[in-house]
mmCIF file of C-alpha atoms in Angstrom:
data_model
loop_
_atom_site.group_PDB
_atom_site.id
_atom_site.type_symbol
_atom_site.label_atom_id
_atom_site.label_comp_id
_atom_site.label_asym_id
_atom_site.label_seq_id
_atom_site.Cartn_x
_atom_site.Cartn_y
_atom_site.Cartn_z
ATOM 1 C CA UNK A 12 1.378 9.131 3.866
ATOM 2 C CA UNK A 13 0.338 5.536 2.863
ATOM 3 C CA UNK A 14 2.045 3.254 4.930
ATOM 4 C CA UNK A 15 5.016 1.436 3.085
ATOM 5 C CA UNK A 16 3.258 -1.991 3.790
ATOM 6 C CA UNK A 17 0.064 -1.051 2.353
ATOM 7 C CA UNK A 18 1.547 0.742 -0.245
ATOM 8 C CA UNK A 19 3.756 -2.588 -1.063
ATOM 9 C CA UNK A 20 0.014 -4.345 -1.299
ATOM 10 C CA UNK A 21 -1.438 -1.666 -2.981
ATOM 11 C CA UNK A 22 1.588 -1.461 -5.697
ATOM 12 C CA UNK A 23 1.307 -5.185 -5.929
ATOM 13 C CA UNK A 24 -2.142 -4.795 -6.763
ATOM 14 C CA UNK A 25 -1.288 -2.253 -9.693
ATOM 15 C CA UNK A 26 1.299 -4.302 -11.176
ATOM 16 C CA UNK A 27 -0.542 -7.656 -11.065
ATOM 17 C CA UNK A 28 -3.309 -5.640 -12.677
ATOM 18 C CA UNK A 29 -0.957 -4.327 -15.548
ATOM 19 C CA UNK A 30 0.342 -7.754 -16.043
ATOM 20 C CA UNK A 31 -1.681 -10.361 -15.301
ATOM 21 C CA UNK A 32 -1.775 -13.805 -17.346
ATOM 22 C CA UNK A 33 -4.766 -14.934 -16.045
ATOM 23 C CA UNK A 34 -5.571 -16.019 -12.594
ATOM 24 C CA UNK A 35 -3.037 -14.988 -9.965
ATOM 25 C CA UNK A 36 -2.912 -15.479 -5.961
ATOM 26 C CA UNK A 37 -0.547 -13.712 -3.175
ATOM 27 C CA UNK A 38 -0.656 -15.137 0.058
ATOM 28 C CA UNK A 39 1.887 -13.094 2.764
ATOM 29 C CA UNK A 40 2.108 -12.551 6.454
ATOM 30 C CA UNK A 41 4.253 -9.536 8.198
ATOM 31 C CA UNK A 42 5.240 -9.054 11.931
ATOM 32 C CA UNK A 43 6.661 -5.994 13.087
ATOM 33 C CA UNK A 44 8.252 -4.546 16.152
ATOM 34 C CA UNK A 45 8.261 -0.964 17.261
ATOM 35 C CA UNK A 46 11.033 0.767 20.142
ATOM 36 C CA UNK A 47 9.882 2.701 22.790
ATOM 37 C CA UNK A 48 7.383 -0.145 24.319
ATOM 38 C CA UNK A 49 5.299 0.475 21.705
ATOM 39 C CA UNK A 50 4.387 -3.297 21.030
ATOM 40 C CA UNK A 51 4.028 -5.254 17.947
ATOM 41 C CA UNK A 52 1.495 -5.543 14.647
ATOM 42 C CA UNK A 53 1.222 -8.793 13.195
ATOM 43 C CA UNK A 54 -0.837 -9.057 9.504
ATOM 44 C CA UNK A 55 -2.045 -12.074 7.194
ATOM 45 C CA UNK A 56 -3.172 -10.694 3.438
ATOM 46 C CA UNK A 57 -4.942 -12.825 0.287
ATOM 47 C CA UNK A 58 -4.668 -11.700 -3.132
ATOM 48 C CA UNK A 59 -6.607 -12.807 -5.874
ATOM 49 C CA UNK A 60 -6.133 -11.096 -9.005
ATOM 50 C CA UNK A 61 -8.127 -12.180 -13.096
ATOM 51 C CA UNK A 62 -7.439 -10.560 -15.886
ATOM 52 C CA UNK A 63 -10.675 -10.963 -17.994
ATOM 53 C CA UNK A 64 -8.735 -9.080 -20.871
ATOM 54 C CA UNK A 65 -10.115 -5.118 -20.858
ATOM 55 C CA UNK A 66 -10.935 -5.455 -17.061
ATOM 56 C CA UNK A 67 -8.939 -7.173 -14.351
ATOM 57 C CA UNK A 68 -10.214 -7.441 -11.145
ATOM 58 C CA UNK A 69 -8.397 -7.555 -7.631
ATOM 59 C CA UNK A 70 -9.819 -9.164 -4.168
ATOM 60 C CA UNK A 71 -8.044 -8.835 -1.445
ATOM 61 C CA UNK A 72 -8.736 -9.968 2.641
ATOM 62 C CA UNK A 73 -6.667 -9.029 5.553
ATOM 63 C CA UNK A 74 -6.429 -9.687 9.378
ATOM 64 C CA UNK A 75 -4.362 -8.262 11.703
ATOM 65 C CA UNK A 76 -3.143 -7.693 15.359
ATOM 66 C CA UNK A 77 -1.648 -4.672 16.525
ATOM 67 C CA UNK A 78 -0.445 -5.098 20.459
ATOM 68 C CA UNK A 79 0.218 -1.665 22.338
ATOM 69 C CA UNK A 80 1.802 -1.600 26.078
ATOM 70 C CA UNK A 81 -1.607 -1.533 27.649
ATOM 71 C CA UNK A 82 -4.216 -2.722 25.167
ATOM 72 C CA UNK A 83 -4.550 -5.568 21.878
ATOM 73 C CA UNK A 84 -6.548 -4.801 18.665
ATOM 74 C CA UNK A 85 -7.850 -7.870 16.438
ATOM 75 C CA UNK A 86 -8.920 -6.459 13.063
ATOM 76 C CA UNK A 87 -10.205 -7.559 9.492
ATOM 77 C CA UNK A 88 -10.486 -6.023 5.791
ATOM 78 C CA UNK A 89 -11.565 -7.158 2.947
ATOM 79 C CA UNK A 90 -11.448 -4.718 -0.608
ATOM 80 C CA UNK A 91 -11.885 -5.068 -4.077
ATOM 81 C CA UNK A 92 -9.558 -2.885 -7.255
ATOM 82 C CA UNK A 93 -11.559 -3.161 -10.758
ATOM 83 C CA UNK A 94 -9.016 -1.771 -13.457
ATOM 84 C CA UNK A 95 -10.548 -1.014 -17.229
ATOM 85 C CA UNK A 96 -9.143 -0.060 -20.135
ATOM 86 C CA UNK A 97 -10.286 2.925 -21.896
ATOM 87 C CA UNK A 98 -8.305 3.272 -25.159
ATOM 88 C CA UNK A 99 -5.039 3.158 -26.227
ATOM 89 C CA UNK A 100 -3.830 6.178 -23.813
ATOM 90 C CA UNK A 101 -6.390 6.242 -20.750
ATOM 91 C CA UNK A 102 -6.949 3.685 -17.998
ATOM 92 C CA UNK A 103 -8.533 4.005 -14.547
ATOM 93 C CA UNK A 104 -8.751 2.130 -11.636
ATOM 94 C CA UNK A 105 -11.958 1.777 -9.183
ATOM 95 C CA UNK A 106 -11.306 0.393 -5.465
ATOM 96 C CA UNK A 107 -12.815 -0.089 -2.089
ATOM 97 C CA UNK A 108 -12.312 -1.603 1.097
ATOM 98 C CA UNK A 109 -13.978 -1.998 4.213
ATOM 99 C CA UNK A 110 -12.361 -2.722 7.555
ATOM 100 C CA UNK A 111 -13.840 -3.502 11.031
ATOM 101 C CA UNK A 112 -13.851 -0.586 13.602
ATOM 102 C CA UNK A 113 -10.407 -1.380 15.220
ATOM 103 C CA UNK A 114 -7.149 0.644 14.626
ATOM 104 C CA UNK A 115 -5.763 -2.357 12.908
ATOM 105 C CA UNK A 116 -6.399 -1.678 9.278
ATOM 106 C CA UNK A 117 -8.448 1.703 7.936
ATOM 107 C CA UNK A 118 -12.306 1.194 8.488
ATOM 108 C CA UNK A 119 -13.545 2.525 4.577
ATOM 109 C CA UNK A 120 -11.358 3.570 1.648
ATOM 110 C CA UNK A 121 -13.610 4.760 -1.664
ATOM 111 C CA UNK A 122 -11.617 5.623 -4.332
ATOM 112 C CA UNK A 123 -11.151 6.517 -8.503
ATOM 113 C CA UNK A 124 -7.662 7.205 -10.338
ATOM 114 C CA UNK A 125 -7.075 7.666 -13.853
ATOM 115 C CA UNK A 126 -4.320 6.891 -15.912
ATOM 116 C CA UNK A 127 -3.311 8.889 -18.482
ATOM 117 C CA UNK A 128 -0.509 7.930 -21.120
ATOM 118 C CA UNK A 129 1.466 11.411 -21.911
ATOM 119 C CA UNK A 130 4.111 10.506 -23.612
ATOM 120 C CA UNK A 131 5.710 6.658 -25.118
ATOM 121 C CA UNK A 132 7.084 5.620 -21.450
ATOM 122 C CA UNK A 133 5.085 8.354 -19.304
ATOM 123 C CA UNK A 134 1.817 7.676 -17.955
ATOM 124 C CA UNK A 135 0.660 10.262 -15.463
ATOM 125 C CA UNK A 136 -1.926 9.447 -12.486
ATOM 126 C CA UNK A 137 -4.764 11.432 -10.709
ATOM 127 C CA UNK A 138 -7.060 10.216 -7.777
ATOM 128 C CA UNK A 139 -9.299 10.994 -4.918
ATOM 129 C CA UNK A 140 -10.703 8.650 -1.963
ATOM 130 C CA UNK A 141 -12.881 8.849 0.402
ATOM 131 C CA UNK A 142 -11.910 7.433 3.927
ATOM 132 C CA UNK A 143 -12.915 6.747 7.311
ATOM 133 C CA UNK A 144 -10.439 5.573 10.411
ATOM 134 C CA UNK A 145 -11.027 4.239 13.705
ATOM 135 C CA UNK A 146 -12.767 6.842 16.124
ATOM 136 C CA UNK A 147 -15.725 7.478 12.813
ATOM 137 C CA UNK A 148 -13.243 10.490 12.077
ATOM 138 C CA UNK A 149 -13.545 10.805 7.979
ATOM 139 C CA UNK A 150 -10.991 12.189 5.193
ATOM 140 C CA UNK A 151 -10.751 13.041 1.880
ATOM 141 C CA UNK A 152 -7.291 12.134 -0.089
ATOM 142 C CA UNK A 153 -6.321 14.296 -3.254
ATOM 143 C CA UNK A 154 -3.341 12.359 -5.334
ATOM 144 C CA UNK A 155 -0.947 12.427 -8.454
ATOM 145 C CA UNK A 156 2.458 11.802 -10.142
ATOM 146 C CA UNK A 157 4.194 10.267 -13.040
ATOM 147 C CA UNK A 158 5.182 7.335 -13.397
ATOM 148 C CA UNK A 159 8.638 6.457 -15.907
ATOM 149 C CA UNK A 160 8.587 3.516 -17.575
ATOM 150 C CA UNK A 161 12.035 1.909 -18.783
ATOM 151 C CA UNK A 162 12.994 -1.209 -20.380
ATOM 152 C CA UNK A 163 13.191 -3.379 -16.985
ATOM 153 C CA UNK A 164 10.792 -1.469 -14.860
ATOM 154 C CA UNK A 165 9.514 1.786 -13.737
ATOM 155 C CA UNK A 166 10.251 4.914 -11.602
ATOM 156 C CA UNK A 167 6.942 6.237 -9.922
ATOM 157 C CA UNK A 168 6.251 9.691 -7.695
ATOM 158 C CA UNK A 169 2.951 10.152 -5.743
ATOM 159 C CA UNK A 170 2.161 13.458 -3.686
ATOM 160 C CA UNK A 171 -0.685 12.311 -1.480
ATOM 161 C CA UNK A 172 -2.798 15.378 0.222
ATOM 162 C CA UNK A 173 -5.373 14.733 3.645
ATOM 163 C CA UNK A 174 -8.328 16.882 4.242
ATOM 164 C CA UNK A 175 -8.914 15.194 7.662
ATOM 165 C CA UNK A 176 -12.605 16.352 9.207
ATOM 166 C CA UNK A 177 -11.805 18.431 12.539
ATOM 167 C CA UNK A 178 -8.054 17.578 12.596
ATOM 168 C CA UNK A 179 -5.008 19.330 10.409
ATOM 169 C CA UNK A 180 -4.716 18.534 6.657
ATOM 170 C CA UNK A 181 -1.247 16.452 6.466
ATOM 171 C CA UNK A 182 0.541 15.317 3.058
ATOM 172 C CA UNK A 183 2.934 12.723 1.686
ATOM 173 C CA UNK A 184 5.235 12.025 -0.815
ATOM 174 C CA UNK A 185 5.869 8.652 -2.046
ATOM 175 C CA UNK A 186 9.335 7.438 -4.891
ATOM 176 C CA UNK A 187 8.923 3.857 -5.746
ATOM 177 C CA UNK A 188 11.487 2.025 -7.930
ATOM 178 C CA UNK A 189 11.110 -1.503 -9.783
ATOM 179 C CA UNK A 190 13.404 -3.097 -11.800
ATOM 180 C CA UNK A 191 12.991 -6.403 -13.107
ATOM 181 C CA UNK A 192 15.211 -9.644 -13.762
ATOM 182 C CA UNK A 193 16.713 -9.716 -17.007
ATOM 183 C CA UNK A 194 15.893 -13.496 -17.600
ATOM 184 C CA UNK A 195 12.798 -14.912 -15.767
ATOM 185 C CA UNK A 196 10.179 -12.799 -14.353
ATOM 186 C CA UNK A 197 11.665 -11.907 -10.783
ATOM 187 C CA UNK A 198 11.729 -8.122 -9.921
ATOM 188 C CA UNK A 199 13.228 -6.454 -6.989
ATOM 189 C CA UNK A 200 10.832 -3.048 -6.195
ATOM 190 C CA UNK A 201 11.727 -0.493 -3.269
ATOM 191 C CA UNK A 202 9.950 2.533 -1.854
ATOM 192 C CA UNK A 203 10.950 5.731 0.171
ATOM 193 C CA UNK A 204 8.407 8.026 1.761
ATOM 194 C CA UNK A 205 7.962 10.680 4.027
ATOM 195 C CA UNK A 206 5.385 13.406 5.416
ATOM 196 C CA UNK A 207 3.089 14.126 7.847
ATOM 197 C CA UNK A 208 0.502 11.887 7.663
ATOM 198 C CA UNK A 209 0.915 9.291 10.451
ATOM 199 C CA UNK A 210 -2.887 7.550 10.581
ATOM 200 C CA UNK A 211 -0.957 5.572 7.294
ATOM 201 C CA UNK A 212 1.203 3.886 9.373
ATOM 202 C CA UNK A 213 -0.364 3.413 12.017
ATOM 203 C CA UNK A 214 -4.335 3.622 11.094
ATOM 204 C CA UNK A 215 -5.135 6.052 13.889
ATOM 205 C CA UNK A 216 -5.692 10.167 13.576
ATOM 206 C CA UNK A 217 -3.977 11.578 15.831
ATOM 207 C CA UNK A 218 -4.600 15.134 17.555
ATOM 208 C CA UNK A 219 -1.879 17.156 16.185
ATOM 209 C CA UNK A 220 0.722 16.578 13.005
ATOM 210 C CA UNK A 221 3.436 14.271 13.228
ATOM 211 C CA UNK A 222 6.540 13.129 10.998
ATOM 212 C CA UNK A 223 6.447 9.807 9.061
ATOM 213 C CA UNK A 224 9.583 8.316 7.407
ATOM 214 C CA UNK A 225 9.365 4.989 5.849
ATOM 215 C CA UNK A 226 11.872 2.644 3.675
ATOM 216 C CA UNK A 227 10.961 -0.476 2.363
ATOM 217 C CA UNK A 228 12.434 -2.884 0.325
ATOM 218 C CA UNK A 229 10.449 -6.131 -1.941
ATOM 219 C CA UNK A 230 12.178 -9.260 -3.326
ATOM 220 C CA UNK A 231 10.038 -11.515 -5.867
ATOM 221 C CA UNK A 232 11.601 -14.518 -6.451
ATOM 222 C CA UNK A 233 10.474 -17.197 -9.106
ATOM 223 C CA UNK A 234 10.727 -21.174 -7.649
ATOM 224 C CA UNK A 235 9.075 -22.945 -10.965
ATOM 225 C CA UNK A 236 7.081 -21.510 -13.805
ATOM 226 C CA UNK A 237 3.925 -21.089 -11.680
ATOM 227 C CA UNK A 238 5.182 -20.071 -8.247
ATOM 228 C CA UNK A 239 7.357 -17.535 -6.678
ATOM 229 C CA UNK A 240 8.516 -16.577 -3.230
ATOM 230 C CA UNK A 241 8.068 -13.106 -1.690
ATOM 231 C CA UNK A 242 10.441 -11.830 0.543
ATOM 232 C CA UNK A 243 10.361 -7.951 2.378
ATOM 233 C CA UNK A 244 11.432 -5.408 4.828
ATOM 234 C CA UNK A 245 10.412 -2.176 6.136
ATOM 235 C CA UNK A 246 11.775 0.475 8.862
ATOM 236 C CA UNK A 247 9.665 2.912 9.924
ATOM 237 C CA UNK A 248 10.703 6.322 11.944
ATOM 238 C CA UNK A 249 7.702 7.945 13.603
ATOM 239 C CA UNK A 250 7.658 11.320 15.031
ATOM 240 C CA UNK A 251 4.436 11.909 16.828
ATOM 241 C CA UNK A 252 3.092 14.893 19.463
ATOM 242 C CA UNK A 253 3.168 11.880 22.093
ATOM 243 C CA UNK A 254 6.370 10.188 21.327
ATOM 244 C CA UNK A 255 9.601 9.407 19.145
ATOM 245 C CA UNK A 256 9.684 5.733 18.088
ATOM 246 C CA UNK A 257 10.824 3.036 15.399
ATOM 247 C CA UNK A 258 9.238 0.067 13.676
ATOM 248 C CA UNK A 259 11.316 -2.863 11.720
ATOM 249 C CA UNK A 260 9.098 -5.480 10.005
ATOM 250 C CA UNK A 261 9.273 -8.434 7.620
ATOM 251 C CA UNK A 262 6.987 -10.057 4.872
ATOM 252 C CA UNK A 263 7.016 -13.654 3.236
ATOM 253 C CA UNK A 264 4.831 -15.115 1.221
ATOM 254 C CA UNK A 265 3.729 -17.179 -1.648
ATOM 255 C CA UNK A 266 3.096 -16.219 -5.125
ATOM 256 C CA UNK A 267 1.067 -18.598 -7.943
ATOM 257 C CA UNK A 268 0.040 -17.952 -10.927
ATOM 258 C CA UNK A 269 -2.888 -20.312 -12.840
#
């Protein structure tokens, strides 16, 4: 299951590619604490998103700390999303990212989705990826749902399936939810998700299946006509071979748009 932070990046992504002006950057940090003694993750993201009018391309950098009881990770990613218009009712999206070898952030995601408008506020999506996480162990995603547009936002469903190399296959499901200001361009989005795949969350295969629940909840709020503040929250319930635990963690950030 994608994590409900990345996923929160990753939606971001989607949506600033959809509706882009021109030149748009995100900057955010998180922090997070987990129960159980099971430390802290801290994470600083970039965004740069420009909308060349068919194409619009996405950059986006990352470092991160993630402090267990015994041991401290520093790690970095950087990753790009090209999105092109195909016609009137397809659209796909190319993206890749690499990370550095630390279970911090996921070391290689490949990956292709297409869009496919089925109906006047339906568009359905399909995707695979290609992936590698900390400990060189490699996966292949398999992904898809609808997505229901109305007239101040959208209702989206993604079943995610892993085909993990020498470990179990695990799956997710994902329900995200945006609805938009009715003056001004501020938006309130929120996500619920649950399965089995834990390396997600927490960027790490483990041996055996666990249980993921996450909740999150995003608040964009315009300032002027060119910036906006971000403002988020995210609980976590993990439910691993190894141990029971929580996470809570907050975003902020900064918003402009050029």
């Amino acid at each position: 299951m994608k994590t409900v932070a990345y996923l929160m990046a990753a939606t971001f992504l989607s949506a600033t590619a959809a509706h882009a002006q021109s030149f748009e950057m995100l900057a955010e940090v998180t922090y997070a604490e987990y129960s159980d003694g099971m430390g802290d993750r801290t994470e600083g993201s970039v965004v740069a998103s420009n909308d060349f009018g068919g194409a619009t391309l996405v950059v986006e950098g990352k470092i991160g700390e993630r402090s267990y009881p015994d041991q401290t990770f520093k790690g970095h990613s950087i990753g790009a999303d090209l999105y092109f218009d195909l016609g009137d009712t397809i659209s796909s999206r190319t993206y890749a990212s690499f990370g550095s070898n630390d279970p911090v952030f996921t070391r290689r995601i490949i990956g292709q989705e297409i869009m496919v408008k089925a109906a006047r506020n339906v568009v359905l999506t399909a995707g695979i990826s290609d992936r590698e996480y900390f400990g060189n162990i490699d996966a292949m995603t398999y992904s898809g749902g609808p997505t229901f547009y109305f007239n101040r936002g959208f209702v989206k469903y993604t079943y995610t399936h892993y085909a993990i190399e020498g470990r179990d296959n695990t799956s997710s499901h994902l329900a995200t939810v945006r609805y938009k200001d009715g003056s001004g361009e501020g938006y309130t989005q929120a996500w619920i998700g649950g399965g089995t795949s834990v390396q997600e969350y927490e960027f790490v295969v483990p041996s055996s299946k666990g249980d993921v629940l996450g909740l999150a909840v995003r608040r964009v709020q315009p300032i002027s006509d060119r910036l906006a503040l971000t403002l988020g929250a995210d609980y976590q319930w993990f439910d691993t071979p190894l141990l029971d635990y929580q996470r809570w963690g907050v975003t902020g950030g900064l918003q402009s748009n050029f």
